[in-house]
Coordinates of C-alpha atoms in Angstrom, one line a residue:
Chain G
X11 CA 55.5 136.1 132.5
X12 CA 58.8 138.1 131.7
X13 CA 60.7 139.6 134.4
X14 CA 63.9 142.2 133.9
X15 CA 65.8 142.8 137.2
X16 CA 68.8 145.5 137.0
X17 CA 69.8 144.0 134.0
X18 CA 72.7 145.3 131.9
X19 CA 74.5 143.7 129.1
X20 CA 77.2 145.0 127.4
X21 CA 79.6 143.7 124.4
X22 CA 83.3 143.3 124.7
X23 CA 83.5 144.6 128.0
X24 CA 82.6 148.6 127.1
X25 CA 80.3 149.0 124.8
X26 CA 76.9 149.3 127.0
X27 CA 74.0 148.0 125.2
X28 CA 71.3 148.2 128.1
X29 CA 71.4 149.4 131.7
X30 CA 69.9 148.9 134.8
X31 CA 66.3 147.6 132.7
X32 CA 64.1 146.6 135.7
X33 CA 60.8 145.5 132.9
X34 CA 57.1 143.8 134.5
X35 CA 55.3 142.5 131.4
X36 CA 52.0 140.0 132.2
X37 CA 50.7 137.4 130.5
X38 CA 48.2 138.9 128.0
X39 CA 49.8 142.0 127.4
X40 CA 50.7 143.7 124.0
X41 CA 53.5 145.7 124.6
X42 CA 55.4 148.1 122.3
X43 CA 59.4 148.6 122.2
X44 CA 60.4 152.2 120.5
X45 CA 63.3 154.0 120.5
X46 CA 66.0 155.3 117.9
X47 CA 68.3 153.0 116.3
X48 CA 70.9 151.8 118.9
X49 CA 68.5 152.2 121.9
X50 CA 68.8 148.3 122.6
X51 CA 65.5 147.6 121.3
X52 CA 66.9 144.5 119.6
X53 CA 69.4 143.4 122.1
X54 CA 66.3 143.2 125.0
X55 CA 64.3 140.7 122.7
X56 CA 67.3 138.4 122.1
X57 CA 67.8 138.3 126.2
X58 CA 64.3 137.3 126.0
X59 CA 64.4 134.5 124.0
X60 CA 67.9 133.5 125.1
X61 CA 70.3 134.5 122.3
X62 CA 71.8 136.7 124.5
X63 CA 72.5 136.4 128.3
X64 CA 72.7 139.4 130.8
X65 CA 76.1 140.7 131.7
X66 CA 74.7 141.9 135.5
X67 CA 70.7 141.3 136.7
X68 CA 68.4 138.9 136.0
X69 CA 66.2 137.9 133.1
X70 CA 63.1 135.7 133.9
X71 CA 60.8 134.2 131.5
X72 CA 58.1 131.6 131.6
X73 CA 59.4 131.2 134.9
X74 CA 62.7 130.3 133.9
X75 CA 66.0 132.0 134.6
X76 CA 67.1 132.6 131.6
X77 CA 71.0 133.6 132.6
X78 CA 71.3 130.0 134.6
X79 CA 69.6 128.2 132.2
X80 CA 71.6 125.2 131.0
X81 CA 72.6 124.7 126.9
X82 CA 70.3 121.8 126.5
X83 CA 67.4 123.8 128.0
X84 CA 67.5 126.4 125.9
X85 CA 65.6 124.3 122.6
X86 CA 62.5 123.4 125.1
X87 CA 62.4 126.7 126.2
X88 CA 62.2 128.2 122.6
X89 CA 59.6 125.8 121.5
X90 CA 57.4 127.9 124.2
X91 CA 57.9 131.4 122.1
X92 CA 57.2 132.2 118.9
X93 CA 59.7 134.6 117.1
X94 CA 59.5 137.2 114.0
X95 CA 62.1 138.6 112.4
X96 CA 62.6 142.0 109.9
X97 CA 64.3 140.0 107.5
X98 CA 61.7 137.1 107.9
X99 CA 64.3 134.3 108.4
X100 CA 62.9 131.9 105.9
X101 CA 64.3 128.6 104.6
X102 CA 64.3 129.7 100.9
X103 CA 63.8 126.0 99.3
X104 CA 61.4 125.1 101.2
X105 CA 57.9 125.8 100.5
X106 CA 55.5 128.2 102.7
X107 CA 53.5 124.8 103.9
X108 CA 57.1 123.3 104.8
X109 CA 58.3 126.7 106.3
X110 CA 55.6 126.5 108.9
X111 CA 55.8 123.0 109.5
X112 CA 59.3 123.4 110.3
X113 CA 58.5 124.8 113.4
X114 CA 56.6 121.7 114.3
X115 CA 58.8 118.8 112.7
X116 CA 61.5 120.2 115.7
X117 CA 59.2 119.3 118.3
X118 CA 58.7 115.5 116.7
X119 CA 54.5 116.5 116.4
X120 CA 52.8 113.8 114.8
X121 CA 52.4 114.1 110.6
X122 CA 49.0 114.0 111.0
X123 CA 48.7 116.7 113.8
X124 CA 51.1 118.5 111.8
X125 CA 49.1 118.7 108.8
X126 CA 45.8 120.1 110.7
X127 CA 48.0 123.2 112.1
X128 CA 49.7 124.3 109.6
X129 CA 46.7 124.4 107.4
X130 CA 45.1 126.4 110.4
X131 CA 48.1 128.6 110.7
X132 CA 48.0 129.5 106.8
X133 CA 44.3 130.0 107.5
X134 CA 45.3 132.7 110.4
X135 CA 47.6 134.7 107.9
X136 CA 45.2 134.2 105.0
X137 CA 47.7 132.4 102.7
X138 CA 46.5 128.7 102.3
X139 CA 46.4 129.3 98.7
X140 CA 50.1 129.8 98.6
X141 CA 51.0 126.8 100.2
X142 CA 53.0 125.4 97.9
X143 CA 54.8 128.4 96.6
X144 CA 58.2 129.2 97.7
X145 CA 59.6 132.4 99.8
X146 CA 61.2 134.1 96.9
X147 CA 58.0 133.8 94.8
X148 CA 56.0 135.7 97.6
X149 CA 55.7 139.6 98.4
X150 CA 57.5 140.9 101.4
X151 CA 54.1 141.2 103.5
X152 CA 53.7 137.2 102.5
X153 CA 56.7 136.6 103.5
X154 CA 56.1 138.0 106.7
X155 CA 52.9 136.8 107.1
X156 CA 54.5 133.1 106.6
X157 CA 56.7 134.3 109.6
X158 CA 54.0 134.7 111.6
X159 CA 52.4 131.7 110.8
X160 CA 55.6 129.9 111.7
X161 CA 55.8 131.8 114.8
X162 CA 52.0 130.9 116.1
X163 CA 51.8 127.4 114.9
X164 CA 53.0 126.0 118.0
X165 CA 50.5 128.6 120.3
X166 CA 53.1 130.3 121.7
X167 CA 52.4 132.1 125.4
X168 CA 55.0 134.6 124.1
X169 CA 55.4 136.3 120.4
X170 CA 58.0 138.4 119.7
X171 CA 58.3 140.7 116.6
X172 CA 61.6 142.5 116.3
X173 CA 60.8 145.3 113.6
X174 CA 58.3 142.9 111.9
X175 CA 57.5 145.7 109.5
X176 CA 60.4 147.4 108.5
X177 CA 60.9 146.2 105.2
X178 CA 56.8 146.4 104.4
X179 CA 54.7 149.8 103.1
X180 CA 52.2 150.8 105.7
X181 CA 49.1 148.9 103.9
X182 CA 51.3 145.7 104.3
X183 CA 52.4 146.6 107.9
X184 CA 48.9 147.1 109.3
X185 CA 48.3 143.5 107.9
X186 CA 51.2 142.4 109.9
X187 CA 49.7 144.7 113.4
X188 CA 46.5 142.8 112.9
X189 CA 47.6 139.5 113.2
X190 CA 49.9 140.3 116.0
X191 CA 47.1 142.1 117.4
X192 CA 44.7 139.3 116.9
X193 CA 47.5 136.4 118.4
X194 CA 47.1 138.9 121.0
X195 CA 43.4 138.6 121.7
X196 CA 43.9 134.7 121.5
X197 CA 45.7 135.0 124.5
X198 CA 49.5 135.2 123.8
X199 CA 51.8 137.8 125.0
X200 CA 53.0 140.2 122.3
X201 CA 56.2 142.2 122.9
X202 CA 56.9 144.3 119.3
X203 CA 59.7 146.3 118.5
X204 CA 59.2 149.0 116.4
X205 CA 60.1 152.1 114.9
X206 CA 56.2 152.1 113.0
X207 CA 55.1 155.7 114.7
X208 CA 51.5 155.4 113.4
X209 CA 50.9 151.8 114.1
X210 CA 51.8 152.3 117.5
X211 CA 50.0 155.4 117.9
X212 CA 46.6 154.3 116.3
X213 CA 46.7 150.8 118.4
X214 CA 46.6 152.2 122.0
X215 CA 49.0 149.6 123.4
X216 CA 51.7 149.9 126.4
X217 CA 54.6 151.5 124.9
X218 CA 58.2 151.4 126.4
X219 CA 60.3 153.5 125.3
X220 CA 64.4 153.0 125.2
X221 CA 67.2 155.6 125.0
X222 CA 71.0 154.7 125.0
X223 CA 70.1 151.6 126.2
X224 CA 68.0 152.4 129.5
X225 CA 64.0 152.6 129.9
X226 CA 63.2 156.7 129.5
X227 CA 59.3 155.7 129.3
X228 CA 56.6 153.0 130.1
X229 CA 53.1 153.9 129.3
X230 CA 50.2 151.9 128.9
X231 CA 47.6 152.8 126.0
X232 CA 50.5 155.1 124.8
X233 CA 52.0 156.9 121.6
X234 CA 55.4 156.4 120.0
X235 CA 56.5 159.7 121.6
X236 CA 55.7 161.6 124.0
Chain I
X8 CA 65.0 109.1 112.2
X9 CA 63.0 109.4 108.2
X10 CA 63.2 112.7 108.8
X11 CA 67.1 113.1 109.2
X12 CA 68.0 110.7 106.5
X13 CA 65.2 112.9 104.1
X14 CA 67.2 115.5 105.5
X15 CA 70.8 113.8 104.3
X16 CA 69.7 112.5 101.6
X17 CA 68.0 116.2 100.2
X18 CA 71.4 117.9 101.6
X19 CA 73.3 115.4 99.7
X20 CA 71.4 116.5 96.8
X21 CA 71.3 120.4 97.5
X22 CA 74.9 120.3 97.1
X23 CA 76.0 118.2 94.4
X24 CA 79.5 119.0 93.7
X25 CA 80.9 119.1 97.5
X26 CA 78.9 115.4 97.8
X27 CA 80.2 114.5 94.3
X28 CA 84.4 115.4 95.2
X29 CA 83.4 114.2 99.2
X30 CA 82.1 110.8 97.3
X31 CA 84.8 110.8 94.9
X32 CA 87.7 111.1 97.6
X33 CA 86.1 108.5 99.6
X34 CA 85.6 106.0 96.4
X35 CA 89.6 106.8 96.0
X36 CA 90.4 106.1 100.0
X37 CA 88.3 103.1 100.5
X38 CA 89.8 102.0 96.5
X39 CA 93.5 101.7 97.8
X40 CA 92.0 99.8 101.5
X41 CA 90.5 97.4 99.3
X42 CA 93.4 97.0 97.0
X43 CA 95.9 97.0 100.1
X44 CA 93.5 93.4 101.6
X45 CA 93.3 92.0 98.0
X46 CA 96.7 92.2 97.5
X47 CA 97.5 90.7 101.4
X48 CA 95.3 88.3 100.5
X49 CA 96.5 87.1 98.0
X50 CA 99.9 87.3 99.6
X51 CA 99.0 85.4 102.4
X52 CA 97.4 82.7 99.9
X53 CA 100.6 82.5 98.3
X54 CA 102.9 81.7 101.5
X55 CA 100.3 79.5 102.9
X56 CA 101.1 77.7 99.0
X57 CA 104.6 77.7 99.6
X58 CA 104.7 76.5 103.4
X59 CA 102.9 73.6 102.5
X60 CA 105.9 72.6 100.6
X61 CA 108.5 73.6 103.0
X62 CA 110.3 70.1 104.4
X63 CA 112.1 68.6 107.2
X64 CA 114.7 66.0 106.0
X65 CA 115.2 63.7 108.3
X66 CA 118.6 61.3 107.6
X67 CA 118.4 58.0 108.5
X68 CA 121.5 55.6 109.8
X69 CA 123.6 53.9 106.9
X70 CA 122.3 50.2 107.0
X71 CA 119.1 50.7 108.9
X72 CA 117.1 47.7 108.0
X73 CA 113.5 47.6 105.8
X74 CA 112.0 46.8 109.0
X75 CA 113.6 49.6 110.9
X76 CA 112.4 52.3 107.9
X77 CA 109.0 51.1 108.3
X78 CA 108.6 51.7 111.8
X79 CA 110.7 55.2 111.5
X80 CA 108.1 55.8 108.7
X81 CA 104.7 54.7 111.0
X82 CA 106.3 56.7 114.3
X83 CA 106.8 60.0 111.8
X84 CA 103.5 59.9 110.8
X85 CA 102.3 59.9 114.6
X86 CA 104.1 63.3 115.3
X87 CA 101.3 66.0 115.4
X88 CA 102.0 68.5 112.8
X89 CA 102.8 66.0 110.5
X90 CA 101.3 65.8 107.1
X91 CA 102.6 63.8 104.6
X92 CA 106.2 61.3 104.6
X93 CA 107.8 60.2 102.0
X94 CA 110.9 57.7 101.9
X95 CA 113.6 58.3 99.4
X96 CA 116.3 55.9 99.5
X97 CA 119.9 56.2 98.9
X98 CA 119.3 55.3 95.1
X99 CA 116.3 57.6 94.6
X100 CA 118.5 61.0 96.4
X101 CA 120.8 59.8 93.4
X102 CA 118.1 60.5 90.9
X103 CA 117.4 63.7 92.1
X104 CA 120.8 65.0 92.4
X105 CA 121.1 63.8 88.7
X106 CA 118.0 65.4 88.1
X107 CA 119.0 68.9 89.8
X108 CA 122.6 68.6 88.2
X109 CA 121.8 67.1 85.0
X110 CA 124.3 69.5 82.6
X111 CA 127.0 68.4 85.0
X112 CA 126.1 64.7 85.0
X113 CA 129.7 63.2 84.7
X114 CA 130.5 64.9 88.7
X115 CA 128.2 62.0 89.6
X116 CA 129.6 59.2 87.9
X117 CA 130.6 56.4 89.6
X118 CA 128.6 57.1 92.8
X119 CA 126.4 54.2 91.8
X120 CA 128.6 51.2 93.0
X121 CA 129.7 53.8 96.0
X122 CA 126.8 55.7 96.5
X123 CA 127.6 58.5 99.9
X124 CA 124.2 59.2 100.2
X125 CA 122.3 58.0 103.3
X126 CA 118.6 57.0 103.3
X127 CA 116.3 59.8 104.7
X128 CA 112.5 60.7 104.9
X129 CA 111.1 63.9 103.6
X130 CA 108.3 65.6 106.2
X131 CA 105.8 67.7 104.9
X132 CA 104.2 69.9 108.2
X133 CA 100.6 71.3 108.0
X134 CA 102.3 74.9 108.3
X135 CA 105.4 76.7 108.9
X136 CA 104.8 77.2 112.7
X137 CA 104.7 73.1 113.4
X138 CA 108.9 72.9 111.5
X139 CA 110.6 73.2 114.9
X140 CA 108.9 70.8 117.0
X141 CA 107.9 68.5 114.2
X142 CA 111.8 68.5 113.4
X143 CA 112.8 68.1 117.3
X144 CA 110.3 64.9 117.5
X145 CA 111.7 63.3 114.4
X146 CA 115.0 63.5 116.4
X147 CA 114.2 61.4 118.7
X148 CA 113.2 58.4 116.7
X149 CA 115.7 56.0 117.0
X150 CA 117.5 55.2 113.7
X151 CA 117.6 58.9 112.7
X152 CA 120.7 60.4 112.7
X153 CA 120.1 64.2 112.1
X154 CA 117.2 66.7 110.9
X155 CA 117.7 69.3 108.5
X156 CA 114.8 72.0 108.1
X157 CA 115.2 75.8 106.3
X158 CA 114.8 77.7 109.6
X159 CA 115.9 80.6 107.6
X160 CA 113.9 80.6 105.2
X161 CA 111.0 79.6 107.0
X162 CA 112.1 82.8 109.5
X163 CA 112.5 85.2 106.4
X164 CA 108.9 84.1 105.1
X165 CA 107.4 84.9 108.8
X166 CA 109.4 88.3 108.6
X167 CA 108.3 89.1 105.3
X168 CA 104.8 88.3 106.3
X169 CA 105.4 90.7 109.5
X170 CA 106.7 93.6 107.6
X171 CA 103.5 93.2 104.8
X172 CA 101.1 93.2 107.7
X173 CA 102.4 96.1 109.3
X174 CA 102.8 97.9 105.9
X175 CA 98.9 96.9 105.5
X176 CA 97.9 97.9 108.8
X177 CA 100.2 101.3 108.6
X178 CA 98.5 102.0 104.8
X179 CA 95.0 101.5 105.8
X180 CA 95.6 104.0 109.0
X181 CA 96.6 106.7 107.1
X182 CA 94.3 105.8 104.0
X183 CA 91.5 105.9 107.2
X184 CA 92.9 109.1 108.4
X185 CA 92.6 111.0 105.1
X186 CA 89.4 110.1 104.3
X187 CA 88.3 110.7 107.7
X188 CA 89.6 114.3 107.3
X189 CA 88.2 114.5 103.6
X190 CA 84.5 113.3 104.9
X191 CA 84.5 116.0 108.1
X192 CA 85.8 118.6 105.8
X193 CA 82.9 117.9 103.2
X194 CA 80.6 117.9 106.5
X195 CA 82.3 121.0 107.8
X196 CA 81.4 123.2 104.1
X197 CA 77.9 121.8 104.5
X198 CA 77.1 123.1 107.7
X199 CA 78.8 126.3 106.4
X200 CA 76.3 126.0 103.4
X201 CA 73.6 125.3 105.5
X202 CA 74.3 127.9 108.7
X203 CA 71.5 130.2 107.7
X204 CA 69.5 127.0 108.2
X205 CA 70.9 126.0 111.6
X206 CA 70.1 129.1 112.6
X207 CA 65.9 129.2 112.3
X208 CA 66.6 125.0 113.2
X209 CA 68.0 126.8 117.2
X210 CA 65.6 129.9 116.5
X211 CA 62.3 127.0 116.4
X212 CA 63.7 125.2 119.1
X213 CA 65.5 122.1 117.5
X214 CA 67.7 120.1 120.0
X215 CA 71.0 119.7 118.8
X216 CA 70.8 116.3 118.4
X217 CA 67.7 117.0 116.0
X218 CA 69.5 119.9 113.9
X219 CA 73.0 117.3 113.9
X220 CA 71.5 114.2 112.8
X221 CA 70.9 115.1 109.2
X222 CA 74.8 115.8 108.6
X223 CA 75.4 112.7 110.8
X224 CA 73.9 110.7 108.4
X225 CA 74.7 112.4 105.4
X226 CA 78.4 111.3 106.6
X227 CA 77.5 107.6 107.4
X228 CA 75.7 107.7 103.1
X229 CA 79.0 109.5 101.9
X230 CA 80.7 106.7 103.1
X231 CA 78.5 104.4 102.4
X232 CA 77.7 104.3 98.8
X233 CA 81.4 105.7 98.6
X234 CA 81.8 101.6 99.7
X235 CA 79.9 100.7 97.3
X236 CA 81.1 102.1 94.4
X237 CA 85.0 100.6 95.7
X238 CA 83.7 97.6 96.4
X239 CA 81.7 97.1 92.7
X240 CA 85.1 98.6 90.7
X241 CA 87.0 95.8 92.9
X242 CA 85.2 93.1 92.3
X243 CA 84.7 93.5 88.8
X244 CA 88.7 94.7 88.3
X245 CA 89.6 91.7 90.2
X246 CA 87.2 89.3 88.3
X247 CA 89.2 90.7 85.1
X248 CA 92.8 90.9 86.5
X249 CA 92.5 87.1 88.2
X250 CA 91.1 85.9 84.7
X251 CA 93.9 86.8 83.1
X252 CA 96.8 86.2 85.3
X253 CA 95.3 82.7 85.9
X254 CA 96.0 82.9 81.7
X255 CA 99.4 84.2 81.3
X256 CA 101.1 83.2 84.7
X257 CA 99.5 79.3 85.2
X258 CA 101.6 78.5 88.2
X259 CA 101.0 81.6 90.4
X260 CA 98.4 81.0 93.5
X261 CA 95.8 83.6 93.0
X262 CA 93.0 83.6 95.5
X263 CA 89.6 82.9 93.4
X264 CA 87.2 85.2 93.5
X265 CA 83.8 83.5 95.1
X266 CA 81.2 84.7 97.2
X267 CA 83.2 84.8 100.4
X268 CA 85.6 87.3 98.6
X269 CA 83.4 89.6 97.5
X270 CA 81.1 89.8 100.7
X271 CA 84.5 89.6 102.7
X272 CA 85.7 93.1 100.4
X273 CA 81.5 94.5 101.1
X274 CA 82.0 93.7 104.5
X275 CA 85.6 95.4 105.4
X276 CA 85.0 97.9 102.7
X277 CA 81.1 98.5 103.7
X278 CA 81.6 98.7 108.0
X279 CA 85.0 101.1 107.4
X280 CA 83.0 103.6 105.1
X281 CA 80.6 103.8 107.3
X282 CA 82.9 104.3 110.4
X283 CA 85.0 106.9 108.4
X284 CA 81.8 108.8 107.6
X285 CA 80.4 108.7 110.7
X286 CA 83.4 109.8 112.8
X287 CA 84.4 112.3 110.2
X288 CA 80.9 113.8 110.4
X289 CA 81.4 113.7 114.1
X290 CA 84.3 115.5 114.6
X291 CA 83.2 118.2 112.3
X292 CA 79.7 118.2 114.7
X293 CA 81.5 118.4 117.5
X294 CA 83.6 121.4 116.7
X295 CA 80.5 122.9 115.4
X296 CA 78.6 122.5 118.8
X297 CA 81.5 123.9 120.4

């Protein structure tokens, strides 16, 4: 499902954000990213969903290649992974019923279909009574949780969460691990980046661990650290 | 296709002073194209008035019989080109010479029991192209002796005509080119505005024919209702001015204003804001998806 292969990127020529990453992850799997800030946490989920592109190796996902992959690919392939964000990436005037249905109106989904999976979505993160109100009048974990309903609404095969808590208390963030957790058990492929210690360490999932920009650890049913 | 226009239409909306100055500008632009045709309209109107008055003079032979003047008359009228002949006779051209030098009226004394003046028909043509060989024809009609016609002034009437069109064409190129600019620039600020947007649009997996579309459009509405609004302040500033110069200036050729005129100003006005918004949105697009 994704495939790393000796992959290295770095910016401007010097500055090394990942080296030689050779990463295996199935479809099913719940995987955790950790590391200090500047490890390349972040810079391995944008090759993943193809905002970035390797400088050396290959990155396969979905069975595509993503470092050949043409410009007017790249939408089709996106509409096949759902994405979450720290600073949830919400369209402000629009309303939390509208923010999910974004995600849908892209793919030209019939109004009708449309209607049924949103509804289902806001179901999911337990916000269909909030439908109608707009991101700045929700709490950060709402917020979030409209993220993820944007993110699942189209059954992704892949979800990733680049520090999907960071900006939430731990009661809020262990609302955000369950759903993740339970998109999980529906069958999609969960890759998290996080610097959440406990979350990762009570959940039991396979943790990865980054250092300047190369794997130090891969563990399944690990802890944060060692 | 709803969808994108929604999407224009709520953009449009979202930022109301950049649409108002983009709307404004293009009311201005398409203003001046509309005044530039009006005006070459009513140009044009005005030499095709004149031509139809421009003559050939043909001069006949001294002591050409009545017969003989009738069947120069009949073989005039035959020449394509031709509109409308008129016979003046020796003692007639008398009466208009006293006519045009009436406050000198004693230089012509005497010329009546000697008049110099020969017979000769005056040729209207349909238009100013048909002088030459309408002229060249009457030549050859026996019992003519020469053919006079204003070639220049029928040449500085085609020149003038030239120089207004190119001044026209030349005015609504760069008139087209500003507003062209003005439109991408408004197009370019919106897609500044709107980048967060764009950004969760490629995040979700919009094409970027999907995420384009709605500032396509929003540049074909800025130029169109900016049409509108030139083509309803025309109409109803030309209704006014043409009312009132039909008043104070009786004998100037105004073109009327009708139904044809005002669909014809819609029409040029309509199709060019549209074009201008359309390729100033898409030059702005394409730099964007650079």
């Amino acid at each position: 499902m994704i495939c790393l292969k000796n992959v290295e990127k770095t910016y401007n020529g010097h500055i090394t954000a990942l080296s030689g990453i050779n990463l295996q992850v199935d479809k099913g799997e719940f995987v955790f990213l950790v590391g200090p800030s500047g490890a390349g946490k972040s810079t391995l989920i944008k090759l993943l969903y193809r905002e970035e592109v390797p400088t050396k190796g290959e990155v396969s996902v979905l069975g595509e290649d993503l470092g050949s992959m043409r410009r007017s690919r790249i939408p089709f392939f996106r509409r096949r992974i759902g994405v979450v964000f720290q600073d949830f990436k919400l369209l402000e005037d629009r309303t939390v019923y509208e923010n999910v249905a974004f995600a849908l109106r892209v793919t030209d989904c019939p109004s009708r279909e449309i209607q049924k999976r949103v509804i289902n979505a806001l179901h999911i993160v337990n916000l269909r009574d909030r439908r109608d109100a707009y991101p700045q009048e929700l709490s950060g974990g709402e917020q979030q949780r409209v993220a993820i309903a944007r993110a699942l609404v189209r059954k992704p095969e892949i979800l990733l969460a680049d520090e999907p808590t960071g900006n939430l208390d731990p009661s809020t963030s262990m609302e955000i691990f369950r759903l993740l957790e339970r998109a999980n058990l529906y069958g999609t492929t969960v890759v998290v980046a996080t610097h959440a210690r406990a979350f990762v360490d009570a959940m039991k999932k396979r943790v990865v661990e980054l250092r300047d920009g190369r794997i130090v650890r891969d563990v399944r049913r690990g802890s944060y650290s060692e | 296709m709803f969808y994108a226009f929604a999407e224009a239409w709520r953009g449009l909306r979202r930022n109301g002073l950049s649409s108002f100055l983009s709307l404004l500008t293009t009311f201005i632009a398409l203003s001046l194209l509309g005044a530039t045709f009006l005006v070459e309209a009513n140009l044009r109107y005005m030499f095709k008035t004149v031509e139809q008055g421009v003559d050939v003079q043909a001069f006949l032979k001294k002591g050409v019989s009545a017969m003989e003047i009738d069947q120069i008359l009949a073989a005039a009228k035959e020449i394509p080109g031709v509109r409308e002949v008129t016979y003046v006779s020796p003692e007639d051209g008398l009466k208009e010479l006293r006519e045009i030098f009436q406050d000198m009226a004693s230089v012509l004394d005497g010329l009546e029991t000697n008049n110099p003046l020969p017979p000769k028909i005056e040729v209207k043509t349909t238009g100013v192209e048909e002088i030459v060989s309408v002229a060249s024809s009457l030549r050859e009609i026996p019992g003519v002796e020469d053919v006079i016609y204003q070639k220049e002034a029928q040449e500085k009437l085609e020149a003038i005509g030239r120089a207004l069109q190119m001044a026209g064409v030349a005015g609504v190129i760069s008139i087209g080119v500003v507003s062209v600019l003005v439109i991408g620039n408004s197009i370019r600020l919106t897609i500044i505005a709107r980048r967060h947007e764009v950004a969760i649009m490629k995040l979700v997996g919009a094409t970027d024919g999907f995420i384009t579309a709605p500032f396509f459009f929003e540049g074909l509405l800025l130029g169109f209702f900016g049409a509108l609004a030139a083509s309803g302040m025309l109409i109803g500033a030309y209704y006014w001015l043409s009312g009132w110069l039909v008043v104070i200036l009786p004998y100037l050729p105004v073109v009327p204003l009708d139904s044809r005129l005002a669909t014809d100003i819609l029409t040029i006005l309509g199709i060019t804001g549209l074009a201008v918004g359309g390729l100033g949105s898409a030059l702005s697009l394409r730099k964007y998806l650079a």
